Structure formats: structure tokens, C-alpha cells
């Protein structure tokens, strides 16, 4: 049984994330989307909200071998605890490479039995990031087409509420 985790902040989940999760679900028997907290980033949705949205996204995409969980320690410890052999990461252009390369080698040092597998992002999402989506919302723009339908409504409400107040 090949189990993979897809770790990330998912704040919010984008169409780029969904693409990587869908493709992972075709390769691995089971995929666990692991929501982590990145203290270096200003958050838009709470971890609980992100989990709820991701569960809805997974349901609407009919991904029956994907589940959503959260973690607060090291991603390799989460992988070990769930008997996952693989960490899947999406790679966009060159900008992601240095950070992801460093993280993959650090994870290899910490847990040599776990492999990091990179999937190249789909061309149409190569520009897309949660940070850009957050910026669109912050400045009152509409993120339609960039996030799954389940995320769009709650995101638009954030626009109305004003992200500065979060
Ligand atoms: O989507 P992001 O913001 O790049 O993901 C952030 C997160 C929280 C998933 C990532 O930073 C993480 O896994 N942090 C936990 C600590 C860890 O395992 N770091 C990697 C090796 S030092």
C-alpha cells in the first residue's frame, strides 16, 4: 500500500493544489493532505477552516482515496505516524526549487526511509500561489478561476470582511 502525504499551508487551497492532489491520487493508493501551520506567513483562514474547505474540495472532486488531516510538528513525523513512504510536493518554475530542494534534503536527513516526490505544476497554474490569491483578496479583487468552487464563496466573504481585520 503506497501512502503519500501532501503537506502545505493551503491558506487557501488553490486550483494548483487541487491539480497536484488529483494527480497524486492517481499514483498512490492513499493520499493524506496534511495541513500545517507556517508561523512565517500571515494567515487568512484558521487551520480548522482550511481543513473544512479542503474536505469540501476533495468531496467535490470525488477523490475517494484522499483524506485531510493536520499536523503541528515535523512533516516527516506526521508521515511516519501515518505509515506514509512519500511526501509529494508541487514545483512551480525555478522559484520553488531552492527552498524545496533544501527541505527535501533536510527531510531525507531526518527520515532516510521517506522519499520526496516532486510533481511539476500544470502549465496553467504555474503562476499561482496562495500568497497571490491572498493579495488579490486583500486588494478587493475577485479570485474566481484560481481556487476550487468550495473555496470561492468563503474567500469572497473574506474580501467583504476585510482581510486586514483578520
Ligand atoms: O505551503 P507551505 O507554507 O510551504 O507549507 C508550510 C508547512 C507548514 C507545510 C511546512 O513549513 C512544514 O511542514 N513545516 C513543519 C516543519 C517541517 O517539517 N519542516 C520541514 C523540514 S525542516
PDB file of C-alpha atoms in Angstrom, residues 2 5-6 9 15 20 23 36 41 49-50 70 77 90 94 108 117 120 122 133 135 140 145 148 152 161-162:
ATOM      1  CA  UNK A   2       1.695   3.218  -1.167  1.00  0.00           C
ATOM      2  CA  UNK A   5       1.245  12.937   2.174  1.00  0.00           C
ATOM      3  CA  UNK A   6       0.762  16.334   0.524  1.00  0.00           C
ATOM      4  CA  UNK A   9      -0.428  25.596   4.498  1.00  0.00           C
ATOM      5  CA  UNK A  15      -6.542  25.091  -8.240  1.00  0.00           C
ATOM      6  CA  UNK A  20      -1.295  18.124  -7.518  1.00  0.00           C
ATOM      7  CA  UNK A  23      -2.567  13.609  -9.789  1.00  0.00           C
ATOM      8  CA  UNK A  36       0.389  22.619   8.646  1.00  0.00           C
ATOM      9  CA  UNK A  41       3.070  33.566   6.954  1.00  0.00           C
ATOM     10  CA  UNK A  49     -11.336  26.453   8.354  1.00  0.00           C
ATOM     11  CA  UNK A  50      -8.707  25.235   5.884  1.00  0.00           C
ATOM     12  CA  UNK A  70      -3.436  18.438  10.172  1.00  0.00           C
ATOM     13  CA  UNK A  77       6.993  12.665  11.842  1.00  0.00           C
ATOM     14  CA  UNK A  90       4.384  20.585  -6.357  1.00  0.00           C
ATOM     15  CA  UNK A  94      12.522  27.860 -10.776  1.00  0.00           C
ATOM     16  CA  UNK A 108      15.963  12.972   3.944  1.00  0.00           C
ATOM     17  CA  UNK A 117       8.491  13.165  -4.977  1.00  0.00           C
ATOM     18  CA  UNK A 120       5.687  19.739 -11.965  1.00  0.00           C
ATOM     19  CA  UNK A 122       0.306  22.163 -14.594  1.00  0.00           C
ATOM     20  CA  UNK A 133      -4.652  34.743  -4.004  1.00  0.00           C
ATOM     21  CA  UNK A 135      -3.064  39.547  -2.166  1.00  0.00           C
ATOM     22  CA  UNK A 140     -10.537  43.734  -3.234  1.00  0.00           C
ATOM     23  CA  UNK A 145     -10.846  30.728 -11.602  1.00  0.00           C
ATOM     24  CA  UNK A 148     -11.870  25.483  -6.365  1.00  0.00           C
ATOM     25  CA  UNK A 152     -14.509  30.755  -3.705  1.00  0.00           C
ATOM     26  CA  UNK A 161     -14.953  41.375   5.795  1.00  0.00           C
ATOM     27  CA  UNK A 162     -11.584  42.936   5.013  1.00  0.00           C
TER      28      UNK A 162
END
